[in-house]
CSV table of C-alpha atoms in Angstrom, one decimal:
chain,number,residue,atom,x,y,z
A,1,UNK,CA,41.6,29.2,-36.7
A,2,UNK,CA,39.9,32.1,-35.5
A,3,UNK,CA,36.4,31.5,-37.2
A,4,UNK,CA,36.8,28.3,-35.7
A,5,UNK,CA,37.2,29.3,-32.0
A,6,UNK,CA,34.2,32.1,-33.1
A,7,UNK,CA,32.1,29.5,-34.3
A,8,UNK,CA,32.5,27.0,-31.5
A,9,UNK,CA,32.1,29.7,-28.8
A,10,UNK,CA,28.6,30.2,-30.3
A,11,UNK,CA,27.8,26.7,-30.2
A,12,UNK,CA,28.2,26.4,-26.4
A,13,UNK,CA,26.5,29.7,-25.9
A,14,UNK,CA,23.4,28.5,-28.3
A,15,UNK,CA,23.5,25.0,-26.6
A,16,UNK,CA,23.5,26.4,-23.6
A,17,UNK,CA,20.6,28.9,-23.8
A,18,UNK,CA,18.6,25.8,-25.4
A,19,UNK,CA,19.2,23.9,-22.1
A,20,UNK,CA,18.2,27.1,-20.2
A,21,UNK,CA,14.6,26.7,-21.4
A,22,UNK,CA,14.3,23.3,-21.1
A,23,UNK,CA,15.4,23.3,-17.9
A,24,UNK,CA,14.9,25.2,-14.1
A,25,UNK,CA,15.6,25.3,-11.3
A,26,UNK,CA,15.0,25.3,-7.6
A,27,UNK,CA,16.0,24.9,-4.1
A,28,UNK,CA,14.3,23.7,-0.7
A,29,UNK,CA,16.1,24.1,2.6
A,30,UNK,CA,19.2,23.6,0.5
A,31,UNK,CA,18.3,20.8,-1.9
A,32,UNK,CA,18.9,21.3,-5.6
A,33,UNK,CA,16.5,20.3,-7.8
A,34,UNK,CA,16.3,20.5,-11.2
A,35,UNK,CA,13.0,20.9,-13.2
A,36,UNK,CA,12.9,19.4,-16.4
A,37,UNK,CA,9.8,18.2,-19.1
A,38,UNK,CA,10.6,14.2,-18.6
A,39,UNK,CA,7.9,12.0,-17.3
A,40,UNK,CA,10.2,11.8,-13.9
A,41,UNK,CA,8.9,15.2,-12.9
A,42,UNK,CA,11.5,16.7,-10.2
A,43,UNK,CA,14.8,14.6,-9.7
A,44,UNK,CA,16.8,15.8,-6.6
A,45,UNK,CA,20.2,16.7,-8.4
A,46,UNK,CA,22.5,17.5,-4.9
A,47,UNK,CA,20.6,16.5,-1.4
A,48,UNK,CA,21.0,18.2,1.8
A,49,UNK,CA,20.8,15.2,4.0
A,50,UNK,CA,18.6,17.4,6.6
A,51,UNK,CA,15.2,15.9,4.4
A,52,UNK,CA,17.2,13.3,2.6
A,53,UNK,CA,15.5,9.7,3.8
A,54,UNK,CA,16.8,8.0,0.8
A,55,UNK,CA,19.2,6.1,2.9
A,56,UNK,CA,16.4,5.0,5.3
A,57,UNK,CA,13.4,2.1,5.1
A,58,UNK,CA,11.5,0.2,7.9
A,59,UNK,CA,11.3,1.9,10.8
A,60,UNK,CA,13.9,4.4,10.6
A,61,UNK,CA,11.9,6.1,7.6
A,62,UNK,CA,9.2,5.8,9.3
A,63,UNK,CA,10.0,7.5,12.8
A,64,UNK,CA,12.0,10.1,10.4
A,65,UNK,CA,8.7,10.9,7.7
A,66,UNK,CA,6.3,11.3,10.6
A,67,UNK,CA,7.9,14.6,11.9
A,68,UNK,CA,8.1,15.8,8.5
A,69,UNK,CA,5.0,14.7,7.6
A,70,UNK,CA,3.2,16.2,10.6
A,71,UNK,CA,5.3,19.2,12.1
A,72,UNK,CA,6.0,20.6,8.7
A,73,UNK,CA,2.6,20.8,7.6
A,74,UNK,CA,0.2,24.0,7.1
A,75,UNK,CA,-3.0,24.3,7.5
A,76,UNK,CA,-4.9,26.8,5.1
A,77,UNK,CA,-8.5,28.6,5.4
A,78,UNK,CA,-10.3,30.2,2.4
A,79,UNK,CA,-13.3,31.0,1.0
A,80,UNK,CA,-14.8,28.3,3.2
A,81,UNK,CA,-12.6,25.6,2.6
A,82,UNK,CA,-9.7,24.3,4.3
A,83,UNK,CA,-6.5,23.4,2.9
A,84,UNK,CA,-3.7,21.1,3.9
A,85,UNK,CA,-0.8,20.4,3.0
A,86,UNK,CA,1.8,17.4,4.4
A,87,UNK,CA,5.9,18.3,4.8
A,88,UNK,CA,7.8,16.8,1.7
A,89,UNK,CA,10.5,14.7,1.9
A,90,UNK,CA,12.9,12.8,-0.1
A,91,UNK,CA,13.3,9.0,-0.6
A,92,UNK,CA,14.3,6.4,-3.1
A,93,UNK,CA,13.1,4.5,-5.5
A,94,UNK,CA,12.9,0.4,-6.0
A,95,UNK,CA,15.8,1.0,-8.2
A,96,UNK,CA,17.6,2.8,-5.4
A,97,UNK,CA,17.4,6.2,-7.4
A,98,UNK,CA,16.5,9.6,-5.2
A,99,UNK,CA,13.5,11.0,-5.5
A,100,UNK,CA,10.4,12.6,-3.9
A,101,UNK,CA,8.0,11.1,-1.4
A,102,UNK,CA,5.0,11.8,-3.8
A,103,UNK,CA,6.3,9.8,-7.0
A,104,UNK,CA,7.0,6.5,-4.7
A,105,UNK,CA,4.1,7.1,-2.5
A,106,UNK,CA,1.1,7.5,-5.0
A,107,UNK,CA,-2.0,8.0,-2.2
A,108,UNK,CA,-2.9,10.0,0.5
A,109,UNK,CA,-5.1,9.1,2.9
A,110,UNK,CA,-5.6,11.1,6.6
A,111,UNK,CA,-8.1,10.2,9.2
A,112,UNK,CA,-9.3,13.0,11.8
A,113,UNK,CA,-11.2,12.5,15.1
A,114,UNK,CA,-13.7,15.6,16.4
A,115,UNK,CA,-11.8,16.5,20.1
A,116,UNK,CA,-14.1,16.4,23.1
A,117,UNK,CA,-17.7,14.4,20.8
A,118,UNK,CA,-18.1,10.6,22.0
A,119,UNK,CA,-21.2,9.5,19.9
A,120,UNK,CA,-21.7,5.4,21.5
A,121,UNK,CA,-18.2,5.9,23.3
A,122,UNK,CA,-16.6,6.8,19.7
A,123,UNK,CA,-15.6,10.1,18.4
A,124,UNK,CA,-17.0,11.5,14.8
A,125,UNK,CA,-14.2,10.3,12.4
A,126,UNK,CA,-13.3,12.2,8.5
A,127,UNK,CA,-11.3,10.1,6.6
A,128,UNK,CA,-9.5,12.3,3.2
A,129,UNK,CA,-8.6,10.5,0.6
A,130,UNK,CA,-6.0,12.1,-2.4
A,131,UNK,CA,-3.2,11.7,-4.8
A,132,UNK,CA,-0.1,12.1,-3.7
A,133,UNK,CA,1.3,15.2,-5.2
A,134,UNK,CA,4.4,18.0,-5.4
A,135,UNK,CA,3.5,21.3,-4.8
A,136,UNK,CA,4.6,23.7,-7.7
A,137,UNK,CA,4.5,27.0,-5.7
A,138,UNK,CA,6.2,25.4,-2.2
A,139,UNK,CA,8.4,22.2,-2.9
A,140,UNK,CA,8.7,22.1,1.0
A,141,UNK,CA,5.3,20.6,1.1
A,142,UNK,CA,3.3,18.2,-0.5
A,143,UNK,CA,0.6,19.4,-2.8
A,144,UNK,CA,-2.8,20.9,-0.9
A,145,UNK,CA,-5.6,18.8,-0.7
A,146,UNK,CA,-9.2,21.5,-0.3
A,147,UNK,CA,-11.7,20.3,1.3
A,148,UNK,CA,-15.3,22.3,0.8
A,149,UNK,CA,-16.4,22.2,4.7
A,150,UNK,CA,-18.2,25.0,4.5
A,151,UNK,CA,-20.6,24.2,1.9
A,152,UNK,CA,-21.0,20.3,3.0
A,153,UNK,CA,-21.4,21.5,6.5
A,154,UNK,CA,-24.4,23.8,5.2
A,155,UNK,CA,-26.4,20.3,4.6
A,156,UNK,CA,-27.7,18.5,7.6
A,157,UNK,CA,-25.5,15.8,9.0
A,158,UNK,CA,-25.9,12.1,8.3
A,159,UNK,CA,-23.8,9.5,9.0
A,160,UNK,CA,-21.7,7.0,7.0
A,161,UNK,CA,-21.2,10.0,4.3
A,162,UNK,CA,-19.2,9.8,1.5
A,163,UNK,CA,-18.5,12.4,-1.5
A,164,UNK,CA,-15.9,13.0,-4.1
A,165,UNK,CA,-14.6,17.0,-4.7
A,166,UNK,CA,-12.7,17.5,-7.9
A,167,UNK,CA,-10.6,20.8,-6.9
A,168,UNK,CA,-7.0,21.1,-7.9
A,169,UNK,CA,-6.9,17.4,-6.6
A,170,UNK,CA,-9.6,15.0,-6.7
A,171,UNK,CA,-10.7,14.4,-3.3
A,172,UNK,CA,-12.9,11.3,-1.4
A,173,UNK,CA,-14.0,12.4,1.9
A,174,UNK,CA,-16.1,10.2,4.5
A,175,UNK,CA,-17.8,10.7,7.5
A,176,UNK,CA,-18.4,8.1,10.5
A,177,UNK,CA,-20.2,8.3,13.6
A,178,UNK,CA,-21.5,11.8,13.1
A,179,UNK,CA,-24.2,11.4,15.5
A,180,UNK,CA,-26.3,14.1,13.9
A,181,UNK,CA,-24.0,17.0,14.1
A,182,UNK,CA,-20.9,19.0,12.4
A,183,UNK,CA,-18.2,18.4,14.8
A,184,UNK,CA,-16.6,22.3,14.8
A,185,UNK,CA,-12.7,21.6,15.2
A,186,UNK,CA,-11.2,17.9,13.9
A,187,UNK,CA,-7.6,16.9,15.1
A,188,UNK,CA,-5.0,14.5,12.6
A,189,UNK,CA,-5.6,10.9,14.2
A,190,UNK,CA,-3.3,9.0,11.4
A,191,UNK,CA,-1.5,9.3,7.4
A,192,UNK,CA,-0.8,6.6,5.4
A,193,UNK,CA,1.2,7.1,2.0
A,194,UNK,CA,0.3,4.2,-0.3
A,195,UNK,CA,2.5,3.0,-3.4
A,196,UNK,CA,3.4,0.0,-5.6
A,197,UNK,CA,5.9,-0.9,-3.4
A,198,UNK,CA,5.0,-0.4,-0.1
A,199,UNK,CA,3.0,1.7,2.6
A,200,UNK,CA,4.1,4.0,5.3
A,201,UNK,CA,1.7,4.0,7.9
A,202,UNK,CA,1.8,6.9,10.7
A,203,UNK,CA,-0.5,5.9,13.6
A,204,UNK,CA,-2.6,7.6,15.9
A,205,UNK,CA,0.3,6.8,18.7
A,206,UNK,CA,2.9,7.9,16.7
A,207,UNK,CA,1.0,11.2,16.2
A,208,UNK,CA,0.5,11.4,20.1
A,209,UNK,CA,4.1,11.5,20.5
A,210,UNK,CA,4.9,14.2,18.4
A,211,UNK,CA,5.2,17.9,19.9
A,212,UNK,CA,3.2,19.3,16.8
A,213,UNK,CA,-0.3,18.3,15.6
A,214,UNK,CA,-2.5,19.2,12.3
A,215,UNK,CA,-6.1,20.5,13.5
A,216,UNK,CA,-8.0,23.3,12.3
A,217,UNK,CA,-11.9,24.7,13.1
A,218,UNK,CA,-14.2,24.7,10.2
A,219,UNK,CA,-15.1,27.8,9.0
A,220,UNK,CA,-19.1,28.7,9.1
């Protein structure tokens, strides 16, 4: 009987060290996840309902995502780029299932305006296009899209530009009504998440009416 308890006590133990290395684990602003190596990437395993929009859709996600979205975003400089990353939240899936904003929402795309430039009554306009992805060092935010201003603002200015950048994410970015210079300082003007099932689209007068904005100077 004793061999038996001994060689079932080693069983859990070698079980679960096995489970150990298969699986991690991590928190953000009090919501567990757990890390494991199935296609699902991060599953929320207990939600603090602080960030937890699962139980939200229409315009209740909407007015809810937008703060995140916006207000909990961070703005990066380095080596002549720029580098920003969107607040992260936590929705569901068509099946109802928890999950992260980036596996429902599959595509970024954010539209800036140059502050204080009116080229034929408009202002220049950068439209960023990206995947949607985590961030593996800060699961507070959304993964950070670089964009190379530095060296694309070293060319001369024409308008109705359009280039892809392959960095950690693949970026498209466009210019409009440049008006035959760099604008130096760009301001958020909309974000729209796109996915198979739906959109979630946060307007330039939804922006407006938040107390915090994303904008940033280019570095020269």
């Amino acid at each position: 009987m004793e061999n038996r308890n001994i060689g079932l006590s080693l069983f859990i133990f070698l079980a679960g060290l096995l489970f150990g290395l298969s699986t991690s684990y991590n928190s953000w602003d009090g919501i567990f996840f757990v890390y494991t190596g199935s296609a699902d990437h991060r599953q929320p395993a207990a939600i603090n309902k602080i960030f937890d929009y699962s139980h939200l859709e229409g315009t209740a996600l909407k007015l809810a995502a937008q703060e995140r979205l916006v207000e909990s975003a961070k703005v990066e400089v380095s080596d002549r780029q720029v580098g920003i990353a969107l607040g992260h939240f936590v929705t569901k899936s068509d099946q109802g299932r928890k999950i992260l904003a980036c596996q429902r929402y599959s595509k970024l795309e954010l539209e800036f305006i140059a502050p204080g430039i009116a080229v034929n009554g408009l202002p220049p306009k950068m439209i960023v296009e990206s995947p949607c992805h985590e961030n593996d060092q800060d699961i507070n935010r959304m993964a950070t899209i670089w964009l190379p201003l530095g060296e694309l603002y070293a060319s001369a200015p024409s308008d109705n530009f359009e280039q892809q950048y392959f960095n950690n994410l693949p970026v498209t970015l466009r210019m409009e009504n440049l008006g035959g210079q760099w604008p130096d300082k760009w301001v958020l003007n909309s974000v729209q998440l796109k996915g198979e099932m739906d959109d979630l689209t946060i307007s330039k007068d939804d922006i407006r009416l938040l107390p915090k904005n994303v904008e940033f100077t280019v570095p020269r």
